[in-house]
């Protein structure tokens, strides 16, 4: 029996990869236009990093992380998200010492042991950004504007941006007390996870996938915001309106990670069913200090690449076609063609050929199937005459090219390839 891929993972095949490359290159260009720089962090870290940053009472840490003990006896976890690793690198390399504001982006695989379903995999890919160093609400607006622009450039519309504020350590305590009072009478009817989280972190109860419909009349954080948090959120709202980005305030929006403070948001696509969140993020002003660095505010987001690609018009992303197909008939012709093919490829031209020594008819079919613009034919007769035949595959017109100057002739003709 042949070995199959592991449940919950997916091969990205050549026919699909061009859409992925477009998404990656579009994101890179946009992020760098906004002054963000790429960072690449390891795919595994010490488990403590994620437990301290994401929160021990979250589904990710409790149920979904891929954790193992390595040969040194250390607990290691495959990264379930990117922010914690980026913040760890920010602290370890003292990136805060050089700039008041550090703007980073990343892309790559993440790992969570979730139930596989459409749009959700156990190895999945994310693109994310982090802006560390300034707590001004205009940074929040910039990050949200960049996210909005990215989906516009990808040709994805009909998205709904939902925002909320989760307050900070000053005002969240009063909300926590009000929420515990509200939940107390409901405890006997709630799931085991909710009852356990009631004391550890009651906000996590609102994010329950089992009992979420029981909390429609729960207290909301917006009613408990302190004045600084309230002004911050009002500035974000006004800024989004000022640059024409539509949004909806969702007072019951609670992200599934413990480190979020103040502004939090999700980008929703209504036709994806239960997995309708395409991108999400928020502010995490206490995370750097929690992990062991200096008090440093931050904000960021991550988007699921699989879900984004499912919303793109992938029909336009076809494999690049060769400019030239080399039809060499016989060993002498093949020996003559190889240096020319190599030189043309080095000069940046896309050239393909058949190495099996098939007939001219068979090779012309292959050239046509490959979508080549031109085919260069070299056989015994062409070698005797000292001239190859260049055929335009679209017009069917043919012309002769001197073999002794073939490389120079082709470079001159294809100096601006279609």
Short mmCIF file of C-alpha atoms in Angstrom, two decimals:
data_model
loop_
_atom_site.label_atom_id
_atom_site.label_comp_id
_atom_site.label_asym_id
_atom_site.label_seq_id
_atom_site.Cartn_x
_atom_site.Cartn_y
_atom_site.Cartn_z
CA UNK A 1 0.00 0.00 0.00
CA UNK A 2 1.42 3.39 -0.98
CA UNK A 3 2.09 6.02 1.69
CA UNK A 4 -0.56 8.75 1.76
CA UNK A 5 -0.38 12.28 3.14
CA UNK A 6 -1.33 12.83 6.78
CA UNK A 7 -4.95 13.66 7.56
CA UNK A 8 -5.56 17.39 7.58
CA UNK A 9 -2.68 18.44 5.32
CA UNK A 10 -2.73 19.37 1.66
CA UNK A 11 -0.29 19.32 -1.24
CA UNK A 12 -0.10 22.55 -3.22
CA UNK A 13 0.26 21.32 -6.78
CA UNK A 14 1.92 23.16 -9.69
CA UNK A 15 -1.48 23.97 -11.20
CA UNK A 16 -2.44 25.79 -7.96
CA UNK A 17 0.82 27.40 -6.94
CA UNK A 18 0.59 30.42 -9.26
CA UNK A 19 -2.38 31.79 -7.29
CA UNK A 20 -0.34 31.35 -4.10
CA UNK A 21 2.60 33.19 -5.65
CA UNK A 22 0.32 36.04 -6.72
CA UNK A 23 -1.07 36.36 -3.19
CA UNK A 24 2.42 36.34 -1.68
CA UNK A 25 3.89 38.86 -4.13
CA UNK A 26 0.86 41.16 -3.83
CA UNK A 27 1.13 41.13 -0.04
CA UNK A 28 4.89 41.74 -0.09
CA UNK A 29 4.57 44.72 -2.42
CA UNK A 30 1.75 46.29 -0.42
CA UNK A 31 3.33 45.73 3.00
CA UNK A 32 6.65 47.16 1.87
CA UNK A 33 4.84 50.20 0.41
CA UNK A 34 3.57 50.73 3.97
CA UNK A 35 7.10 50.44 5.38
CA UNK A 36 6.92 46.86 6.71
CA UNK A 37 9.91 44.50 6.46
CA UNK A 38 9.81 40.71 6.20
CA UNK A 39 10.90 38.54 9.11
CA UNK A 40 11.30 34.75 9.00
CA UNK A 41 10.98 32.88 12.29
CA UNK A 42 11.29 29.15 13.12
CA UNK A 43 8.30 26.85 12.77
CA UNK A 44 8.89 25.42 16.25
CA UNK A 45 9.51 27.11 19.59
CA UNK A 46 9.63 26.20 23.26
CA UNK A 47 6.07 25.37 24.35
CA UNK A 48 6.24 27.95 27.14
CA UNK A 49 6.25 30.77 24.58
CA UNK A 50 2.79 29.89 23.28
CA UNK A 51 1.39 28.99 26.70
CA UNK A 52 2.42 32.39 28.09
CA UNK A 53 1.37 34.45 25.07
CA UNK A 54 -1.77 32.78 23.72
CA UNK A 55 -3.11 31.80 27.14
CA UNK A 56 -3.34 28.46 28.93
CA UNK A 57 -7.15 28.55 28.95
CA UNK A 58 -7.53 28.88 25.17
CA UNK A 59 -8.60 26.07 22.85
CA UNK A 60 -5.32 26.42 20.97
CA UNK A 61 -3.13 25.67 23.98
CA UNK A 62 -5.48 23.19 25.64
CA UNK A 63 -6.49 21.10 22.64
CA UNK A 64 -4.85 22.03 19.35
CA UNK A 65 -1.08 22.46 19.66
CA UNK A 66 1.36 19.92 18.25
CA UNK A 67 3.67 19.51 21.25
CA UNK A 68 6.42 16.96 21.82
CA UNK A 69 9.52 16.39 23.93
CA UNK A 70 12.72 16.57 21.89
CA UNK A 71 15.89 14.53 22.43
CA UNK A 72 17.13 17.09 24.96
CA UNK A 73 14.04 16.64 27.10
CA UNK A 74 12.64 20.07 26.15
CA UNK A 75 8.96 20.61 25.37
CA UNK A 76 8.70 21.88 21.79
CA UNK A 77 5.62 23.07 19.89
CA UNK A 78 5.02 23.59 16.18
CA UNK A 79 3.87 27.18 15.94
CA UNK A 80 0.05 27.49 15.96
CA UNK A 81 0.22 31.21 15.06
CA UNK A 82 2.86 33.76 14.13
CA UNK A 83 2.62 36.69 16.55
CA UNK A 84 4.26 35.00 19.54
CA UNK A 85 7.33 33.98 17.51
CA UNK A 86 7.69 37.44 15.97
CA UNK A 87 7.45 39.09 19.40
CA UNK A 88 9.99 36.61 20.81
CA UNK A 89 12.41 37.55 18.00
CA UNK A 90 11.67 41.26 18.57
CA UNK A 91 12.74 40.89 22.22
CA UNK A 92 15.65 38.49 21.70
CA UNK A 93 17.32 40.69 19.07
CA UNK A 94 16.50 43.96 20.89
CA UNK A 95 14.79 45.36 17.83
CA UNK A 96 13.11 47.91 20.09
CA UNK A 97 16.47 49.63 20.68
CA UNK A 98 16.81 51.00 17.15
CA UNK A 99 13.35 52.23 16.22
CA UNK A 100 10.40 53.81 17.95
CA UNK A 101 8.16 51.80 15.62
CA UNK A 102 9.09 48.37 14.24
CA UNK A 103 6.90 47.13 11.36
CA UNK A 104 7.24 43.47 10.38
CA UNK A 105 5.44 40.95 8.18
CA UNK A 106 5.70 37.18 7.81
CA UNK A 107 4.23 34.32 5.81
CA UNK A 108 4.42 30.58 6.21
CA UNK A 109 2.87 27.40 7.66
CA UNK A 110 1.17 27.10 11.05
CA UNK A 111 -0.01 23.91 12.79
CA UNK A 112 -3.11 23.08 14.83
CA UNK A 113 -4.70 19.71 15.53
CA UNK A 114 -8.24 20.74 14.56
CA UNK A 115 -11.00 18.72 12.93
CA UNK A 116 -10.25 18.97 9.20
CA UNK A 117 -12.98 20.58 7.14
CA UNK A 118 -13.34 22.82 4.10
CA UNK A 119 -10.97 25.75 4.45
CA UNK A 120 -9.39 24.43 7.67
CA UNK A 121 -6.30 22.24 7.73
CA UNK A 122 -3.90 20.98 10.38
CA UNK A 123 -1.04 22.53 8.45
CA UNK A 124 -2.30 25.83 7.16
CA UNK A 125 -0.65 28.98 5.85
CA UNK A 126 -0.88 32.53 7.14
CA UNK A 127 0.31 35.96 6.14
CA UNK A 128 0.59 38.37 9.04
CA UNK A 129 1.86 41.80 10.08
CA UNK A 130 2.98 43.24 13.41
CA UNK A 131 3.57 46.92 14.27
CA UNK A 132 5.38 47.31 17.59
CA UNK A 133 6.29 50.42 19.55
CA UNK A 134 3.44 52.95 19.38
CA UNK A 135 -0.05 52.77 20.89
CA UNK A 136 -1.55 55.65 18.90
CA UNK A 137 -4.92 54.75 17.32
CA UNK A 138 -3.69 55.99 13.94
CA UNK A 139 -1.46 52.89 13.81
CA UNK A 140 -4.62 50.80 14.22
CA UNK A 141 -6.20 52.73 11.34
CA UNK A 142 -3.13 52.21 9.14
CA UNK A 143 -3.09 48.47 9.77
CA UNK A 144 -6.82 48.17 9.00
CA UNK A 145 -6.41 50.29 5.85
CA UNK A 146 -3.58 48.03 4.69
CA UNK A 147 -5.71 44.92 5.25
CA UNK A 148 -8.56 46.51 3.30
CA UNK A 149 -6.20 47.43 0.44
CA UNK A 150 -4.76 43.92 0.27
CA UNK A 151 -8.14 42.31 -0.38
CA UNK A 152 -8.98 45.01 -2.92
CA UNK A 153 -5.76 44.23 -4.82
CA UNK A 154 -6.62 40.53 -4.72
CA UNK A 155 -9.97 41.28 -6.35
CA UNK A 156 -11.95 40.10 -3.31
CA UNK A 157 -15.00 42.20 -2.46
CA UNK A 158 -18.16 41.89 -0.33
CA UNK A 159 -16.12 41.57 2.85
CA UNK A 160 -17.43 42.79 6.20
CA UNK A 161 -14.97 44.40 8.63
CA UNK A 162 -16.15 43.95 12.23
CA UNK A 163 -14.41 45.80 15.06
CA UNK A 164 -14.64 45.95 18.83
CA UNK A 165 -12.63 47.12 21.83
CA UNK A 166 -11.59 44.74 24.60
CA UNK A 167 -10.36 47.54 26.85
CA UNK A 168 -7.19 47.26 28.91
CA UNK A 169 -6.09 46.22 32.39
CA UNK A 170 -7.63 49.39 33.84
CA UNK A 171 -11.21 48.73 32.76
CA UNK A 172 -11.34 45.02 32.01
CA UNK A 173 -11.51 44.10 35.71
CA UNK A 174 -14.92 45.73 36.16
CA UNK A 175 -16.18 44.03 33.02
CA UNK A 176 -14.83 40.68 34.17
CA UNK A 177 -16.73 41.04 37.47
CA UNK A 178 -19.97 41.93 35.65
CA UNK A 179 -19.53 39.02 33.26
CA UNK A 180 -18.93 36.53 36.10
CA UNK A 181 -22.09 37.76 37.83
CA UNK A 182 -24.02 37.26 34.58
CA UNK A 183 -22.59 33.79 33.98
CA UNK A 184 -22.95 32.49 37.53
CA UNK A 185 -26.59 31.41 37.20
CA UNK A 186 -25.91 29.81 33.81
CA UNK A 187 -22.99 27.65 34.95
CA UNK A 188 -25.01 24.43 35.50
CA UNK A 189 -26.20 24.54 31.87
CA UNK A 190 -22.78 25.25 30.33
CA UNK A 191 -20.24 22.84 28.90
CA UNK A 192 -17.30 21.51 30.90
CA UNK A 193 -14.84 23.92 29.26
CA UNK A 194 -17.03 26.94 30.09
CA UNK A 195 -17.37 25.92 33.74
CA UNK A 196 -13.61 25.50 34.04
CA UNK A 197 -12.88 28.83 32.32
CA UNK A 198 -15.39 30.72 34.44
CA UNK A 199 -12.76 31.35 37.12
CA UNK A 200 -9.59 31.32 35.02
CA UNK A 201 -10.74 33.63 32.20
CA UNK A 202 -14.49 34.31 31.85
CA UNK A 203 -13.99 36.16 28.52
CA UNK A 204 -13.06 32.80 27.00
CA UNK A 205 -16.55 31.56 27.87
CA UNK A 206 -18.03 34.00 25.33
CA UNK A 207 -15.86 32.40 22.63
CA UNK A 208 -17.27 28.91 23.29
CA UNK A 209 -18.23 26.99 20.16
CA UNK A 210 -20.84 24.94 22.05
CA UNK A 211 -22.77 27.49 24.13
CA UNK A 212 -22.26 30.74 22.18
CA UNK A 213 -26.01 31.16 21.54
CA UNK A 214 -26.66 31.36 25.30
CA UNK A 215 -24.83 34.66 25.72
CA UNK A 216 -26.81 36.99 23.44
CA UNK A 217 -27.76 39.25 26.36
CA UNK A 218 -24.38 39.23 28.11
CA UNK A 219 -22.73 42.48 29.27
CA UNK A 220 -20.54 44.07 26.60
CA UNK A 221 -17.07 45.49 27.05
CA UNK A 222 -17.92 48.77 25.28
CA UNK A 223 -20.13 49.72 28.25
CA UNK A 224 -17.19 49.37 30.66
CA UNK A 225 -14.39 51.13 28.74
CA UNK A 226 -12.32 53.63 30.68
CA UNK A 227 -11.98 57.10 29.16
CA UNK A 228 -8.60 56.47 27.42
CA UNK A 229 -9.85 53.21 25.87
CA UNK A 230 -13.09 54.89 24.83
CA UNK A 231 -11.23 57.77 23.16
CA UNK A 232 -8.92 55.31 21.44
CA UNK A 233 -11.81 53.35 19.97
CA UNK A 234 -13.69 56.49 18.91
CA UNK A 235 -10.56 57.72 17.10
CA UNK A 236 -10.29 54.41 15.24
CA UNK A 237 -13.94 54.62 14.21
CA UNK A 238 -13.55 58.22 13.02
CA UNK A 239 -10.36 57.39 11.13
CA UNK A 240 -11.93 54.48 9.25
CA UNK A 241 -14.88 56.69 8.29
CA UNK A 242 -12.48 59.42 7.18
CA UNK A 243 -10.70 57.18 4.66
CA UNK A 244 -13.89 55.52 3.47
CA UNK A 245 -13.47 52.01 4.90
CA UNK A 246 -16.86 50.53 5.84
CA UNK A 247 -17.07 48.65 9.14
CA UNK A 248 -19.51 47.28 11.67
CA UNK A 249 -19.08 47.56 15.43
CA UNK A 250 -19.64 44.08 16.86
CA UNK A 251 -19.69 44.46 20.66
CA UNK A 252 -19.64 40.67 21.15
CA UNK A 253 -16.51 40.10 19.09
CA UNK A 254 -13.99 38.24 21.28
CA UNK A 255 -10.81 36.90 19.69
CA UNK A 256 -9.62 33.43 20.72
CA UNK A 257 -6.25 34.58 22.07
CA UNK A 258 -5.69 36.03 25.53
CA UNK A 259 -3.20 38.72 24.56
CA UNK A 260 -5.63 41.08 22.80
CA UNK A 261 -6.39 44.53 24.23
CA UNK A 262 -8.35 47.52 22.95
CA UNK A 263 -8.93 47.34 19.18
CA UNK A 264 -9.81 43.88 17.89
CA UNK A 265 -11.25 43.01 14.48
CA UNK A 266 -12.26 40.33 12.00
CA UNK A 267 -12.77 40.37 8.25
CA UNK A 268 -15.81 38.25 7.47
CA UNK A 269 -16.99 36.66 4.22
CA UNK A 270 -20.61 35.61 4.50
CA UNK A 271 -20.59 32.76 1.95
CA UNK A 272 -17.98 30.63 3.74
CA UNK A 273 -20.37 29.18 6.31
CA UNK A 274 -18.96 28.42 9.74
CA UNK A 275 -15.41 29.18 8.58
CA UNK A 276 -16.27 32.73 7.51
CA UNK A 277 -13.37 34.62 9.14
CA UNK A 278 -10.75 35.28 6.48
CA UNK A 279 -8.49 37.62 8.48
CA UNK A 280 -8.39 38.78 12.09
CA UNK A 281 -6.23 40.62 14.56
CA UNK A 282 -6.02 43.33 17.14
CA UNK A 283 -3.92 45.26 19.60
CA UNK A 284 -1.76 43.46 22.18
CA UNK A 285 -0.19 46.14 24.33
CA UNK A 286 0.89 43.79 27.14
CA UNK A 287 2.28 40.87 25.15
CA UNK A 288 5.90 41.98 24.81
CA UNK A 289 6.19 42.49 28.56
CA UNK A 290 4.40 39.19 29.25
CA UNK A 291 7.03 37.32 27.22
CA UNK A 292 9.90 39.06 28.99
CA UNK A 293 10.59 42.26 27.07
CA UNK A 294 10.11 45.92 27.91
CA UNK A 295 6.61 47.39 27.98
CA UNK A 296 5.88 47.82 24.26
CA UNK A 297 2.49 48.27 22.59
CA UNK A 298 1.69 46.39 19.41
CA UNK A 299 -0.99 45.58 16.86
CA UNK A 300 -1.23 43.09 14.04
CA UNK A 301 -3.33 40.74 11.96
CA UNK A 302 -3.10 37.41 10.20
CA UNK A 303 -5.02 36.10 7.22
CA UNK A 304 -5.57 32.51 6.19
CA UNK A 305 -4.02 31.99 2.77
CA UNK A 306 -6.20 28.99 1.88
CA UNK A 307 -9.38 30.95 2.60
CA UNK A 308 -8.16 34.03 0.74
CA UNK A 309 -7.26 31.95 -2.32
CA UNK A 310 -10.67 30.27 -2.25
CA UNK A 311 -12.19 33.74 -2.77
CA UNK A 312 -9.87 34.76 -5.61
CA UNK A 313 -10.57 34.24 -9.30
CA UNK A 314 -7.95 31.52 -9.69
CA UNK A 315 -8.92 30.83 -13.32
CA UNK A 316 -6.64 33.69 -14.39
CA UNK A 317 -3.57 32.07 -12.84
CA UNK A 318 -2.36 29.71 -15.58
CA UNK A 319 1.10 28.16 -15.74
CA UNK A 320 3.54 30.31 -17.75
CA UNK A 321 3.92 29.06 -21.30
CA UNK A 322 7.28 28.62 -23.04
CA UNK A 323 8.26 31.26 -25.55
CA UNK A 324 10.17 28.73 -27.60
CA UNK A 325 9.97 24.95 -28.02
CA UNK A 326 13.08 23.29 -29.43
CA UNK A 327 12.31 20.32 -31.70
CA UNK A 328 15.64 18.53 -32.13
CA UNK A 329 15.54 15.42 -34.33
CA UNK A 330 18.38 13.01 -33.66
CA UNK A 331 21.46 13.03 -31.44
CA UNK A 332 23.46 15.43 -33.63
CA UNK A 333 20.64 17.97 -33.58
CA UNK A 334 20.20 17.53 -29.84
CA UNK A 335 23.92 18.12 -29.22
CA UNK A 336 23.69 21.26 -31.35
CA UNK A 337 20.55 22.53 -29.62
CA UNK A 338 21.59 22.08 -25.98
CA UNK A 339 24.15 24.96 -25.78
CA UNK A 340 21.64 27.27 -27.48
CA UNK A 341 18.83 26.30 -25.09
CA UNK A 342 21.09 26.83 -22.10
CA UNK A 343 22.24 30.26 -23.32
CA UNK A 344 18.66 31.40 -24.01
CA UNK A 345 17.51 30.27 -20.56
CA UNK A 346 20.41 32.08 -18.93
CA UNK A 347 19.37 35.25 -20.78
CA UNK A 348 15.89 34.96 -19.22
CA UNK A 349 13.85 33.28 -21.97
CA UNK A 350 11.49 30.41 -21.19
CA UNK A 351 12.48 27.51 -23.45
CA UNK A 352 11.26 23.91 -23.44
CA UNK A 353 12.12 20.82 -25.45
CA UNK A 354 11.52 17.10 -25.87
CA UNK A 355 14.38 14.87 -24.72
CA UNK A 356 12.90 11.55 -25.82
CA UNK A 357 13.86 11.81 -29.51
CA UNK A 358 10.24 11.61 -30.72
CA UNK A 359 9.15 12.23 -34.30
CA UNK A 360 8.67 15.77 -35.62
CA UNK A 361 4.89 15.29 -35.64
CA UNK A 362 4.92 14.19 -32.01
CA UNK A 363 7.17 17.06 -30.97
CA UNK A 364 4.98 19.63 -32.76
CA UNK A 365 1.98 18.28 -30.81
CA UNK A 366 3.92 18.69 -27.59
CA UNK A 367 4.88 22.25 -28.53
CA UNK A 368 1.26 23.06 -29.26
CA UNK A 369 0.05 21.47 -26.02
CA UNK A 370 2.68 23.39 -24.03
CA UNK A 371 1.38 26.63 -25.54
CA UNK A 372 4.73 27.64 -27.05
CA UNK A 373 4.72 30.80 -29.15
CA UNK A 374 7.44 29.50 -31.49
CA UNK A 375 9.05 26.18 -32.34
CA UNK A 376 12.61 25.86 -33.63
CA UNK A 377 13.10 22.75 -35.77
CA UNK A 378 16.57 21.21 -36.20
CA UNK A 379 16.91 17.88 -38.03
CA UNK A 380 19.31 16.18 -40.43
CA UNK A 381 18.19 18.30 -43.42
CA UNK A 382 18.51 21.52 -41.44
CA UNK A 383 22.03 20.58 -40.32
CA UNK A 384 23.05 19.81 -43.93
CA UNK A 385 21.65 23.15 -45.11
CA UNK A 386 23.08 25.03 -42.12
CA UNK A 387 19.67 26.55 -41.41
CA UNK A 388 17.04 25.85 -38.72
CA UNK A 389 13.32 26.47 -39.19
CA UNK A 390 11.53 28.87 -36.84
CA UNK A 391 7.77 28.32 -36.85
CA UNK A 392 5.23 30.79 -35.46
CA UNK A 393 2.74 28.52 -33.71
CA UNK A 394 -0.09 31.03 -33.96
CA UNK A 395 0.21 32.18 -37.60
CA UNK A 396 1.93 28.97 -38.84
CA UNK A 397 4.46 31.12 -40.71
CA UNK A 398 7.99 29.72 -41.02
CA UNK A 399 11.39 31.24 -41.68
CA UNK A 400 14.95 29.99 -41.83
CA UNK A 401 17.68 30.97 -39.35
CA UNK A 402 21.40 30.43 -39.91
CA UNK A 403 22.65 27.73 -37.53
CA UNK A 404 26.04 29.38 -37.00
CA UNK A 405 24.29 32.51 -35.68
CA UNK A 406 21.25 30.85 -34.12
CA UNK A 407 21.79 32.09 -30.57
CA UNK A 408 22.40 35.69 -31.69
CA UNK A 409 19.39 35.62 -34.03
CA UNK A 410 16.99 34.25 -31.41
CA UNK A 411 18.18 36.68 -28.75
CA UNK A 412 17.63 39.57 -31.12
CA UNK A 413 14.11 38.40 -32.01
CA UNK A 414 13.07 37.65 -28.44
CA UNK A 415 14.78 40.51 -26.62
CA UNK A 416 11.29 41.61 -25.49
CA UNK A 417 9.51 38.28 -25.03
CA UNK A 418 5.69 38.28 -25.15
#
